[in-house]
CSV table of C-alpha atoms in Angstrom, one decimal:
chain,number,residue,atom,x,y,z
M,678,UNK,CA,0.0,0.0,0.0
M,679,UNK,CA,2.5,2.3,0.9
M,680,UNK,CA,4.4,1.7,-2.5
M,681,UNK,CA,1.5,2.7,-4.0
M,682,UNK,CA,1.1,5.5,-2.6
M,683,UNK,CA,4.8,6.6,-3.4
M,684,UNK,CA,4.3,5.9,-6.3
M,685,UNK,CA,1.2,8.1,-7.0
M,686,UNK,CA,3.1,11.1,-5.3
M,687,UNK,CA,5.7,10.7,-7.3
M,688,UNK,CA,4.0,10.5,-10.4
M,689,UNK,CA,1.6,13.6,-9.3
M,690,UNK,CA,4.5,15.7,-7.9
M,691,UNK,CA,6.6,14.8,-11.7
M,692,UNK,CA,3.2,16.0,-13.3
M,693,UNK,CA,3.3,18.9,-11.5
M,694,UNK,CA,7.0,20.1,-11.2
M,695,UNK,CA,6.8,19.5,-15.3
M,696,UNK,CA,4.1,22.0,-15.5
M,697,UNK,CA,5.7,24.3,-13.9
M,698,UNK,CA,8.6,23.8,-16.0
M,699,UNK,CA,6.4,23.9,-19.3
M,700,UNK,CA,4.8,27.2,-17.8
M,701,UNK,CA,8.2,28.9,-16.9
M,702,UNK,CA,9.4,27.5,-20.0
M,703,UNK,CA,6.9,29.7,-22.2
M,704,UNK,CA,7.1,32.5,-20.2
M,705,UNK,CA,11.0,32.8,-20.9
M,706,UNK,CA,10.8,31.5,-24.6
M,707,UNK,CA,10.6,35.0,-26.0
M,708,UNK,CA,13.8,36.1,-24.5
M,709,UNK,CA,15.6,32.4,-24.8
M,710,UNK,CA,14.8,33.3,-28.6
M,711,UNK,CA,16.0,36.0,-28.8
M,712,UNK,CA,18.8,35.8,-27.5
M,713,UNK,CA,20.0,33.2,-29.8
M,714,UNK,CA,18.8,35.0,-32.6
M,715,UNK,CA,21.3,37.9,-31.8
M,716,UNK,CA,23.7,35.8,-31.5
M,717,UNK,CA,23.2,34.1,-34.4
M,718,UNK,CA,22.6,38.0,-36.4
M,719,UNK,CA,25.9,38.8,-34.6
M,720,UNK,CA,27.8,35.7,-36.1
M,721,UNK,CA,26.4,36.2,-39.5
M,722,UNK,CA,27.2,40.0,-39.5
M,723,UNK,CA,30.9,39.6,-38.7
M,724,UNK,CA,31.7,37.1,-41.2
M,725,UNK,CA,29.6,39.0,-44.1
M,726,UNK,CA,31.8,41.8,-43.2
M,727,UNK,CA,34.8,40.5,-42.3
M,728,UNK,CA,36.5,39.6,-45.9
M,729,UNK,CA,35.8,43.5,-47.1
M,730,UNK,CA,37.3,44.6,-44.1
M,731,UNK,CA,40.4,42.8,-44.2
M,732,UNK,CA,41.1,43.0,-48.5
M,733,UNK,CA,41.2,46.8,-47.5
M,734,UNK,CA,43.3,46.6,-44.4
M,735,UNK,CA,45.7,44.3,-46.6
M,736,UNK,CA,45.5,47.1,-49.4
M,737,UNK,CA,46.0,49.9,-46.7
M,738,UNK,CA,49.0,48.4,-44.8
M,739,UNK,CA,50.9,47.4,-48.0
M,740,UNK,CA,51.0,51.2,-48.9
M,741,UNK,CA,52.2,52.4,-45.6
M,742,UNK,CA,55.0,49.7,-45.7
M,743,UNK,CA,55.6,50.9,-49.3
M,744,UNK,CA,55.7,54.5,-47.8
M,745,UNK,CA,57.9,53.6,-45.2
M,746,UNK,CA,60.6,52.1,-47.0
M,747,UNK,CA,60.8,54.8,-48.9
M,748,UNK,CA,60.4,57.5,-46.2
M,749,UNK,CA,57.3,58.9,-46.9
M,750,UNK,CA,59.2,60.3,-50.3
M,751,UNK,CA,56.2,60.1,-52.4
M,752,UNK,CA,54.7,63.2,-49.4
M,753,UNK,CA,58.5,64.9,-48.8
M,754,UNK,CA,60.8,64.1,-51.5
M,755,UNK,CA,59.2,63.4,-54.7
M,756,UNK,CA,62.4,63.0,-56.3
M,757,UNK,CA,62.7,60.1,-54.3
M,758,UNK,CA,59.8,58.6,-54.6
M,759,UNK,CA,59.7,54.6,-55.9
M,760,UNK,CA,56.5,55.9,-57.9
M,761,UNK,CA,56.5,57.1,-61.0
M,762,UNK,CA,53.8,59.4,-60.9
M,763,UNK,CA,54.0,60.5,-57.3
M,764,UNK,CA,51.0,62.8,-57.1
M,765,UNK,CA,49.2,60.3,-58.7
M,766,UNK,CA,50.2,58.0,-55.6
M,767,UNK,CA,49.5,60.1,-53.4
M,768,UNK,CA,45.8,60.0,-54.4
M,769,UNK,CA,45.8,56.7,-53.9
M,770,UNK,CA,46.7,56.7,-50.9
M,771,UNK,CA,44.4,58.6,-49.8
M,772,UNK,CA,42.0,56.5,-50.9
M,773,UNK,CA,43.5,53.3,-49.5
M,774,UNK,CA,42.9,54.8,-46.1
M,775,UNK,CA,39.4,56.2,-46.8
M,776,UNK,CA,38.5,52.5,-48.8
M,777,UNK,CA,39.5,51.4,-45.0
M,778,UNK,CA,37.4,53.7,-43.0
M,779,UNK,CA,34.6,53.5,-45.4
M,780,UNK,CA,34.6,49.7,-44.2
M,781,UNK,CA,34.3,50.0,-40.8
M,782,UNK,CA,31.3,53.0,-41.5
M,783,UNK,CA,29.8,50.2,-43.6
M,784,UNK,CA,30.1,48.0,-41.2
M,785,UNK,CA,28.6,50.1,-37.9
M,786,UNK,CA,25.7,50.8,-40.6
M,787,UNK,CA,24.5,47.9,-41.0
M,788,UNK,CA,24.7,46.8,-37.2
M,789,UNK,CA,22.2,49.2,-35.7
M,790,UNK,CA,20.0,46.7,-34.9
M,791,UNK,CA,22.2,44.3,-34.0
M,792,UNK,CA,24.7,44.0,-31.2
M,793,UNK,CA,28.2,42.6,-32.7
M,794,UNK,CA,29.4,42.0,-29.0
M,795,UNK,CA,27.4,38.9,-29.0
M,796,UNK,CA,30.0,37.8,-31.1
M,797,UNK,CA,33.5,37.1,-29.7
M,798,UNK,CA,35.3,37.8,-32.8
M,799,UNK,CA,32.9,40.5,-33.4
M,800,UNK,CA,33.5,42.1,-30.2
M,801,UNK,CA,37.3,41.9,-30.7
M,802,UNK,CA,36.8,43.9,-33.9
M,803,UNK,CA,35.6,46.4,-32.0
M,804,UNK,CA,38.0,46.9,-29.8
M,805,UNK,CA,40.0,47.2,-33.1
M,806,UNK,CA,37.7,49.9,-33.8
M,807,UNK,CA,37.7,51.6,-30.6
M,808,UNK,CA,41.9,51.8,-31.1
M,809,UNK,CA,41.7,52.9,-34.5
M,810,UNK,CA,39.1,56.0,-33.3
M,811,UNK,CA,41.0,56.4,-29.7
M,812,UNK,CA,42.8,59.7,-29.0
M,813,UNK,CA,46.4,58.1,-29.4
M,814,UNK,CA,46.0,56.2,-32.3
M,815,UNK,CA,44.0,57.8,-34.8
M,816,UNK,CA,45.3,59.8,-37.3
M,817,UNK,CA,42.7,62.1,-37.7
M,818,UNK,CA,39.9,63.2,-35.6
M,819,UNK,CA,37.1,60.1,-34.8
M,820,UNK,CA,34.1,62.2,-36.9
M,821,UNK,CA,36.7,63.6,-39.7
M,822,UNK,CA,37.4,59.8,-40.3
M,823,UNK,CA,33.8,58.7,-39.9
M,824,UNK,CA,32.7,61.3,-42.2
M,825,UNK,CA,35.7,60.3,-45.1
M,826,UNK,CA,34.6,56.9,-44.7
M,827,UNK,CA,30.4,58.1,-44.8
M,828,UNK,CA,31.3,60.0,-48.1
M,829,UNK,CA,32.9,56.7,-50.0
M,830,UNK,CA,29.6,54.7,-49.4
M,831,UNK,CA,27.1,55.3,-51.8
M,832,UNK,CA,23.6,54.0,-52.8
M,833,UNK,CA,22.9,52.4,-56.3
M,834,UNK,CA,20.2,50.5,-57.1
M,835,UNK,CA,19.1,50.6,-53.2
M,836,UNK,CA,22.2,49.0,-52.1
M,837,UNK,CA,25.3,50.5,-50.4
M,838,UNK,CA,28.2,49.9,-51.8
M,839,UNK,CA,32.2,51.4,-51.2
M,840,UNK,CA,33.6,53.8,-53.9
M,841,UNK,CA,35.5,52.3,-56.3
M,842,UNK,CA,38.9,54.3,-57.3
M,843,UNK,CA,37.9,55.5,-60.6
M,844,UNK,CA,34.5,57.3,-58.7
M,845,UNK,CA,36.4,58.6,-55.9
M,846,UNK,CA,39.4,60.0,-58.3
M,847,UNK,CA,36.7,61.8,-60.3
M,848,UNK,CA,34.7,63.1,-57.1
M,849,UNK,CA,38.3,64.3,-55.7
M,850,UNK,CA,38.6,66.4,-59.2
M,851,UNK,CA,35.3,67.9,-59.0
M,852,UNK,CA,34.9,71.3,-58.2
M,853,UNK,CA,33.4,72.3,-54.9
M,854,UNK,CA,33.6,68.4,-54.3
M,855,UNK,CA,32.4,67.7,-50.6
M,856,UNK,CA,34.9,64.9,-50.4
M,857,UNK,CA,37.7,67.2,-51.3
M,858,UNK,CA,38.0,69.6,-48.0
M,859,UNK,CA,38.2,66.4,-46.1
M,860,UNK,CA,40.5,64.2,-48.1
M,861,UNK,CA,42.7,67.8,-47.5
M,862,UNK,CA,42.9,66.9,-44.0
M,863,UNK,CA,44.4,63.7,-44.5
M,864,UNK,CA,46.4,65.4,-47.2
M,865,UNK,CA,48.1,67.8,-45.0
M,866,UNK,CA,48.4,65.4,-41.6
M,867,UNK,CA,50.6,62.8,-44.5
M,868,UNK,CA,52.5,65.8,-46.0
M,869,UNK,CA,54.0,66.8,-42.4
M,870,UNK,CA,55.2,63.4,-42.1
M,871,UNK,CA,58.7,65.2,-42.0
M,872,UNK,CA,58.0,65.4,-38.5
M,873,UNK,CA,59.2,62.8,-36.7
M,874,UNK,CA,56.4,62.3,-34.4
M,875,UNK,CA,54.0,62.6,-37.1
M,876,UNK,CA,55.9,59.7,-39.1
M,877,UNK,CA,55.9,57.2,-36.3
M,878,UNK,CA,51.8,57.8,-35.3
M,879,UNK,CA,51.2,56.8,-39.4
M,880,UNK,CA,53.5,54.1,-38.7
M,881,UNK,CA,52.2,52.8,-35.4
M,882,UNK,CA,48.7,53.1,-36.8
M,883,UNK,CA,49.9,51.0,-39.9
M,884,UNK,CA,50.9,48.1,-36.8
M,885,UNK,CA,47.0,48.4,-35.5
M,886,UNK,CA,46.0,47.3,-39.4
M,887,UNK,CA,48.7,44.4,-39.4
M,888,UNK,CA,47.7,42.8,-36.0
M,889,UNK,CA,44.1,43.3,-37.6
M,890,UNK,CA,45.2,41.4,-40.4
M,891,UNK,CA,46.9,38.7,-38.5
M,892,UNK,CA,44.7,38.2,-36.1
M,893,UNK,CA,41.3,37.3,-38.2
M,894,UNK,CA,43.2,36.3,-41.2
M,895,UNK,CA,46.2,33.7,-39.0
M,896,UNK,CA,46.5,31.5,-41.9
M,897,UNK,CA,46.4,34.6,-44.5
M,898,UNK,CA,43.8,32.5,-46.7
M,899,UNK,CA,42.2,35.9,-47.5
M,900,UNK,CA,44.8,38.2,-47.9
M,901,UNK,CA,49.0,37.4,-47.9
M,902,UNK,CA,51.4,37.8,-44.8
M,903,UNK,CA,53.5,41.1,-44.4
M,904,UNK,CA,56.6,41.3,-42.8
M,905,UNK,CA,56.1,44.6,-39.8
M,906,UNK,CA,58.6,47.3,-40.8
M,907,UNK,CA,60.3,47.1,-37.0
M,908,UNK,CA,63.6,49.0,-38.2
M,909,UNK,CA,61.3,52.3,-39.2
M,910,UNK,CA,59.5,52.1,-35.4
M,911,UNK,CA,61.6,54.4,-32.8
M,912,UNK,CA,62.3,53.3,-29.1
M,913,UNK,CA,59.3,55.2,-28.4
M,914,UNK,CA,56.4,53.8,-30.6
M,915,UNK,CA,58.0,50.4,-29.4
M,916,UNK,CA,57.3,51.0,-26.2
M,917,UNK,CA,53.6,52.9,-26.8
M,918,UNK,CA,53.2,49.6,-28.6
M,919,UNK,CA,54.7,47.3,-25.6
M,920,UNK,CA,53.4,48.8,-22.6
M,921,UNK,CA,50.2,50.4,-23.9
M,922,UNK,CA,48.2,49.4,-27.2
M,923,UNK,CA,48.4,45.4,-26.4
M,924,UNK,CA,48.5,46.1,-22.5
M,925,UNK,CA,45.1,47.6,-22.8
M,926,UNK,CA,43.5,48.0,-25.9
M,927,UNK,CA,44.6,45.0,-28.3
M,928,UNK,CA,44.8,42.7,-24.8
M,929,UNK,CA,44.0,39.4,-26.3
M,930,UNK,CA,46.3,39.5,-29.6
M,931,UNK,CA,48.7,36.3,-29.4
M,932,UNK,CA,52.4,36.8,-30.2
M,933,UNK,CA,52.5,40.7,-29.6
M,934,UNK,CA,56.2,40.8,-29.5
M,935,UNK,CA,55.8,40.7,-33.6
M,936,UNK,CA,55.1,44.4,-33.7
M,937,UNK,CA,57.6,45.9,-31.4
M,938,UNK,CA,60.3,43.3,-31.2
């Protein structure tokens, strides 16, 4: 009798424990839901965006290390610049660099709605971001490059795409072009490049797009491995490099001693 009556308690208190499961369930579904979904939209956002991203930091960073074993010639010494046409070169570099930030502007488009920190390689792109915007690594200021990067993305045929060099070349030689008075600002922070402290921020700034690169790319199946132009780094950007950027911004890159070592 008395295993009976286990028995029927335990079945009734299982009957009921399981509703209250079942009802708890349904009344957290919504937010169990969604929060899979955004991390899902998070995941699916970073890699969409990802391969853009790091074809233009590849592009970006092989100028700079082109600049730099040169010495900035093609901004200070145009005799001495490797290119043959150096204003020509110049142009292009400023593109490279606005190609980049119109990347990143592309990218924070199309994630307000959805929160890229659910991701843990799209919150580590972010804290790329954040460096690349921060007060002692950017080369310009935050909204000057924000804005350069907003005027290279364009709508066609209700998509957005990134300027291509032919459109931006032409929109840079139009007069009273909008894009003009700020590609000038990037014009004249590269042109003082004769200053030393100048050269090293373009330089340690080219170092944030390498660790970029290596760190999302490791096996370089997107874009190819460069070597980090150590020799054009003073003791001083070595150090900003040690005992700040991957101390407290870039924290979780692996092997940092590439870029200062």
């Amino acid at each position: 009798m008395n295993e009976n009556l286990d028995l029927i308690i335990t079945v009734i208190t299982g009957a009921i424990t399981g509703t209250f499961l079942w009802e708890g369930f349904k009344f957290f579904y919504p937010d169990i839901k969604q929060y899979f979904k955004s991390k899902i939209d998070a995941k699916n956002l970073f890699y969409k965006n990802l391969d853009p991203i790091l074809k233009s930091a590849s592009e970006l960073y092989g100028k700079i290390e082109s600049l730099s074993k040169e010495d900035f010639s093609t901004f200070i010494n145009l005799r001495n610049s490797n290119s043959s046409d150096p204003i020509h070169n110049q142009k292009y570099v400023f593109y490279l660099f606005a190609q980049f930030w119109a990347q990143l502007e592309y990218l924070r488009l199309e994630s307000q709605y959805i929160d890229l920190s659910k991701n843990k390689k799209g919150n580590q792109l972010l804290r790329f971001i954040e460096t690349i915007e921060s007060r002692k690594y950017r080369l310009l200021d935050r909204s000057i490059q924000r804005v350069i990067g907003e005027c290279l993305i364009i709508n066609k045929d209700q998509k957005f795409r990134v300027m291509t060099l032919k459109d931006f070349l032409e929109a840079l030689d139009t007069e009273n072009s909008p894009l003009s008075k700020w590609i000038l600002l990037l014009e004249q922070k590269l042109l003082n490049v004769r200053d030393k402290e100048q050269r090293q921020s373009v330089l340690r700034f080219g170092v944030i797009i390498s660790a970029l690169i290596d760190h999302f790319d490791p096996r370089y199946k997107t874009v190819r491995r460069r070597s980090i132009y150590l020799h054009k780094l003073n003791p001083r950007s070595k150090k900003i490099l040690e005992q700040h950027l991957f101390k407290y911004y870039l924290k979780f890159i692996k092997n940092k001693k590439r870029y200062y070592k």
